[in-house]
Amino acid sequence: MAKHVVVIGAGPAGLETSAKLSKMGLRVTLVEKEETSGGHLKNWHTLFPGNMPGLKALESIKEGLDENVKIQTNTQVTALEAVNDYFTVSGHNGWQEKADAVVLATGFKLFDARRKEEYGYGIYENVITSSDLETLLAKGNLFSNHKNPARIGFVHCVGSRDEKVNNLHCSKLCCITAVKQAVEVKQLFPETEVFCFYMDLRMFGRHYEELYKEAQEKYNIQFIRGRLSESTEDKEGNIIVKVEDTLLGKPLRIKTDFLVLMTGMEPAAGTKSLTAMLGLKDVSDKFIRPLDEVLQPNFTDMPGVFVAGTCSGPKSVSETLADARSAALAVEAFLKE
Amino acid sequence: MERKSINFGYAIVQDRQIDFDANKHEICRAVAVAEPTLNLCISCGTCAATCSAGLFTDFSLRKVILLLKRGETEGLLKEVSKCMLCGKCQLVCPRNVSTRNLVIQISKALINGKP
Amino acid sequence: MTFDLFVIPFFGGLLFMIIVLFLKYSRWIAMMDASDRVKAGMAFFSASLPVTIREIFWESLLHRRMFKKNPLLGFMHMSFALGWLLLILMGNLESRIYSGGHINPPYYPIFLKFFIHDKRVLPFEIFTLPGFFRFTMDLLLLFVLSGLGLALFKRARSKWFGLKRTTRHNSFDKWAIISLWLIFPLRLLAESFTAGIYQGGGFLTNSLGHIFAAFLPLKYLVYPSWWAYSSMLGIFFITLPWSRFMHIPTEIVLIFLRNAGIEQGKYPGSFSQIELRACPRCGVCIDVCQMNEAGLTGSSAVYLIRSLREKQAGVFLHSNCMMCGRCLEACPVGIDTLGLRVGARGVDNRQIEADFTYLAKQPVPATKADVVYFAGCMGHLTPGVKNAMIKIFERAGIDFNFLDEDGSICCGRPLKLAGMQTAASKLITENTKAILGTKAKILVTSCPICYKIFNTDYNLNGMQVMHHSVYIDTLVKEGKIVLEPAAFRAVYHDPCELGRGSGIYEQPRNVLKQIAEVADVAQDRENSLCCGGSIGDLAMSAVQRNIIRDGALSILCESNPDMLVTACPLCKKTLDTGNGLIVKDIAEIVADRMTVSIKQTVSRSLAGQMSV
Ligand code: SF4
Ligand code: SF4
Ligand code: SF4
Ligand code: SF4
Ligand code: SF4
């Protein structure tokens, strides 16, 4: 009988890994703690570059699944044990499977913006997160109760690059997401002034810099180099932003109608608990460290256990999918031995 | 024939550049020993944005740090003397720079560095 | 015979010590402010004298507070202090039996057994006067020796004394401690040897003398043993003024001055010099100090005191302290450890000048409401607390002014804690102007740091200063807000500046109990732990702070509460680590659980009827 692989987490990484493993003739069980698969992608309005809607991307990924992939939803993995040459994976609801290999695709969670209390999320009505904005865009009712916002601010690095919340790492995608969202807002509300408050603009990917330029050229989006210290709310519910305009060396106060916090990525709770269960090495950022970050990005220091996607660090969707395929190849090579 | 140099008024803008080589860097080194988190600053400006003193006067700890690192120490003591040591900056600094001790150490190094 | 050469080391040492002490104390008295000198002089004739005597008896002799911290440690200190004093007193009385009631030279009672061999008394006779003394003297010696035994034992096992770490010693201390430890065993030997030859000892010395006589040439040993005993006394007295045993006379002086109403004042002044010497280095402050957890083991008050006394440079030591007040609370001698630290910092930072001339341009707000709210610097980084307070004021129908709505001048406490009192005063002056300008009756603040300094250093012309937890408690008691209970279990964290710093423990708990079930915390109220975020410390790294925070969190969360409640923006920010535990300020809980009060319900329904 074909060898059996358990993939934990049915976000884009888990789905893509499962699809590829099944193509290779392996039996796959894909375990998901939530009711439906798709992870964060199912709530994401559009992807950059290309502006493909998140749901559409998800559909294409799912097309790769076939009858060799069994999806086990509503199941939280609570135990993972190595027994002789196989693994036993058990869920909170009594579900249990034996596996010849395990792929961790537990992904990330978005930083809880309430932890930056001084930014006012959860306290001031008009402070939202990038993921809230994406949902509103997807639903098509952005700022529906506020016809023409005069000004919107985007705050970079919320919960990333911030040792005060124990996250030193850069989440790498929020910069481009901020620019993408700023452009989308501008397309919907051409009269609105849009500001991005950043420490560094990390436009590392293909077309990223181009979008940045377009944001300046076509949409007149303003970029202010300064990190938000705190925000306050005035009587009308406007959000007053306090930053230092570091390039001018002067503190700057600016009134916005909405403030969007670009929340960063943290390892998901599942990532952390599985890391602990397996005794895998993690690093200070708590993402799982692969056996070798350059040469063996999908192997872990436990033979038979692999990683795919953002559980080993922030990645874009395209990077996640590539990583998932690479993980499938790694599993196949391991099972052939 | 005597060659006359023509003064276009550049002399008065001499101070516009940081003469890094001519500047003295001992004070910065001394401060970095006394408070090593000096080197962790990424110039994000959060300290200056939240600053209690900055609310009333032109004062930015971020700028103080940079001037120190470039060796531009003239007038710096007067600048740091504006700090109230309130600690707001320490509470918001994303790099955990020990800002209050930094202010104290900068003051001390500048005072002791005086001839 | 009333004299022998061997008494010279003792007698010389004693005289030397008395002269040195006299000089030292005179210098400190001379250094005192004139007003303090007057106070001290008056104290001899005022009602504080009996109090002082009582306290000296309880603390310097019986070591009551030390007993409370740790009975073994208390007994050890008591046996030395009380035992030795009684030995001297009883010895004096005993010696008079033989001198016909006359007062003898000071060395005479100490070495009485050398000079007098009263063979009339039987070893176990206790109902005659000489017999009674002989018995008692041996008993007292045994008492002191038991303390010595404990002291030796403490060296080996300090944990049993409630101390994880004991103090380190300098060379004067070493001589003093060796001589002190040898004094009583040598006295025992000298008296036993003498009794072994001449009889005339008590139950202890006589019996031992018999045993020794069986195998030792006592004839040759007895005289050297008295020499050794006297020499040890001499060494002890000579080293005492520079050793930690200086605390024996100085603690008494400290108690006297404190009861005379003299305060620490400027540093370094006489009072602080006396405090430095009143510390016996009992080490109680070492283990309560959370800096140990972060590896900063040398920062405890006792080390600060020693380094200040020995005039060692110690900027690092001075900066590294959270000013949490745990040592102050624990110190059995009542030394103002925080004041000393601030004083030391003041000396370190004396050259730093602050320039706040830019504040002079500030307009003074002139609005009128009975209540003025001051969130404080830190409060602006916790908008949840600020908003909750606004909600509470509005619900209670209070007319209030938000003094620092657009940000504020620092209260001055952080500068004060850094020893920069002059700079702090400048801020205090500016803030006082602004606060008084509001013409309010009550000043409510959310920040315990501000609260503390408003009380200690501000002159607000009788304006009442309240921390928001106390203010809320009052509103609840007056029925201005009504709270609705909820089903959760909370623990309360006492902020240092509010609890130990200002004595406010019950009001926030009263309020919280109306809403939630409040679980106990092993170390709370006076013994509560510092959250690690303190602005009192100047030099600790973030990593060290996190270690201290995690230690405090583990104690706070022992009972696995649903929520951690505190009353300080800084504690709240520090303790909220994002690990799933909900951390809230008392004001936020209240703002969430306010129901419409009865009065309001009535007025609203009336309004409803009228509109019909
Ligand atoms: S990608 Fe940009 S916004 Fe995101 S953490 Fe990095 S620098 Fe900050
Ligand atoms: S907040 Fe910290 S990192 Fe940012 S400029 Fe100030 S000192 Fe530097
Ligand atoms: S401590 Fe000094 S630099 Fe920092 S916020 Fe306060 S006044 Fe500004
Ligand atoms: S400061 Fe107080 S607690 Fe600490 S060693 Fe001295 S007397 Fe004991
Ligand atoms: S105040 Fe607190 S931190 Fe400072 S020495 Fe005392 S116990 Fe330690």
mmCIF file of N, CA, C and O and ligand atoms in Angstrom, chain C residues 279-285 301-302 305 331-333 335 337, ligand 4:
data_model
loop_
_atom_site.group_PDB
_atom_site.id
_atom_site.type_symbol
_atom_site.label_atom_id
_atom_site.label_comp_id
_atom_site.label_asym_id
_atom_site.label_seq_id
_atom_site.Cartn_x
_atom_site.Cartn_y
_atom_site.Cartn_z
ATOM 1 N N CYS C 279 23.406 49.704 60.110
ATOM 2 C CA CYS C 279 23.047 48.459 59.439
ATOM 3 C C CYS C 279 23.930 47.319 59.936
ATOM 4 O O CYS C 279 25.148 47.380 59.798
ATOM 5 N N PRO C 280 23.347 46.306 60.535
ATOM 6 C CA PRO C 280 24.150 45.185 61.027
ATOM 7 C C PRO C 280 24.507 44.185 59.932
ATOM 8 O O PRO C 280 25.118 43.166 60.218
ATOM 9 N N ARG C 281 24.118 44.495 58.717
ATOM 10 C CA ARG C 281 24.299 43.553 57.600
ATOM 11 C C ARG C 281 23.641 42.216 57.909
ATOM 12 O O ARG C 281 24.238 41.157 57.712
ATOM 13 N N CYS C 282 22.441 42.321 58.417
ATOM 14 C CA CYS C 282 21.724 41.098 58.751
ATOM 15 C C CYS C 282 21.385 40.331 57.482
ATOM 16 O O CYS C 282 21.168 39.131 57.523
ATOM 17 N N GLY C 283 21.330 41.024 56.356
ATOM 18 C CA GLY C 283 21.105 40.333 55.087
ATOM 19 C C GLY C 283 19.648 40.080 54.753
ATOM 20 O O GLY C 283 19.344 39.478 53.727
ATOM 21 N N VAL C 284 18.740 40.556 55.591
ATOM 22 C CA VAL C 284 17.319 40.337 55.313
ATOM 23 C C VAL C 284 16.931 40.967 53.966
ATOM 24 O O VAL C 284 16.107 40.445 53.222
ATOM 25 N N CYS C 285 17.573 42.088 53.637
ATOM 26 C CA CYS C 285 17.220 42.782 52.396
ATOM 27 C C CYS C 285 17.751 42.082 51.148
ATOM 28 O O CYS C 285 17.354 42.415 50.041
ATOM 29 N N ALA C 301 20.297 46.420 49.144
ATOM 30 C CA ALA C 301 20.532 47.570 50.015
ATOM 31 C C ALA C 301 21.790 47.392 50.855
ATOM 32 O O ALA C 301 22.577 48.323 51.029
ATOM 33 N N VAL C 302 22.004 46.198 51.355
ATOM 34 C CA VAL C 302 23.142 45.994 52.248
ATOM 35 C C VAL C 302 24.462 46.297 51.541
ATOM 36 O O VAL C 302 25.376 46.879 52.118
ATOM 37 N N ILE C 305 24.770 50.033 51.118
ATOM 38 C CA ILE C 305 25.149 50.654 52.381
ATOM 39 C C ILE C 305 26.637 50.452 52.651
ATOM 40 O O ILE C 305 27.352 51.377 53.019
ATOM 41 N N CYS C 331 13.508 45.735 56.066
ATOM 42 C CA CYS C 331 14.648 46.054 56.948
ATOM 43 C C CYS C 331 14.226 46.147 58.416
ATOM 44 O O CYS C 331 13.405 46.984 58.781
ATOM 45 N N PRO C 332 14.766 45.283 59.267
ATOM 46 C CA PRO C 332 14.365 45.300 60.675
ATOM 47 C C PRO C 332 14.859 46.544 61.412
ATOM 48 O O PRO C 332 14.351 46.870 62.474
ATOM 49 N N VAL C 333 15.850 47.219 60.856
ATOM 50 C CA VAL C 333 16.375 48.406 61.525
ATOM 51 C C VAL C 333 15.642 49.666 61.051
ATOM 52 O O VAL C 333 15.750 50.726 61.652
ATOM 53 N N ILE C 335 16.036 51.223 58.139
ATOM 54 C CA ILE C 335 16.904 52.150 57.414
ATOM 55 C C ILE C 335 16.205 52.569 56.125
ATOM 56 O O ILE C 335 15.619 51.736 55.436
ATOM 57 N N THR C 337 16.445 52.779 52.974
ATOM 58 C CA THR C 337 17.329 52.295 51.912
ATOM 59 C C THR C 337 17.116 53.062 50.609
ATOM 60 O O THR C 337 18.054 53.302 49.868
HETATM 61 S S1 SF4 D 4 19.716 47.365 55.192
HETATM 62 FE FE1 SF4 D 4 18.372 46.591 56.774
HETATM 63 S S2 SF4 D 4 17.781 44.554 56.036
HETATM 64 FE FE2 SF4 D 4 19.578 45.176 54.866
HETATM 65 S S3 SF4 D 4 21.282 44.283 55.962
HETATM 66 FE FE3 SF4 D 4 21.024 46.385 56.700
HETATM 67 S S4 SF4 D 4 19.733 46.157 58.482
HETATM 68 FE FE4 SF4 D 4 19.549 44.262 57.364
#
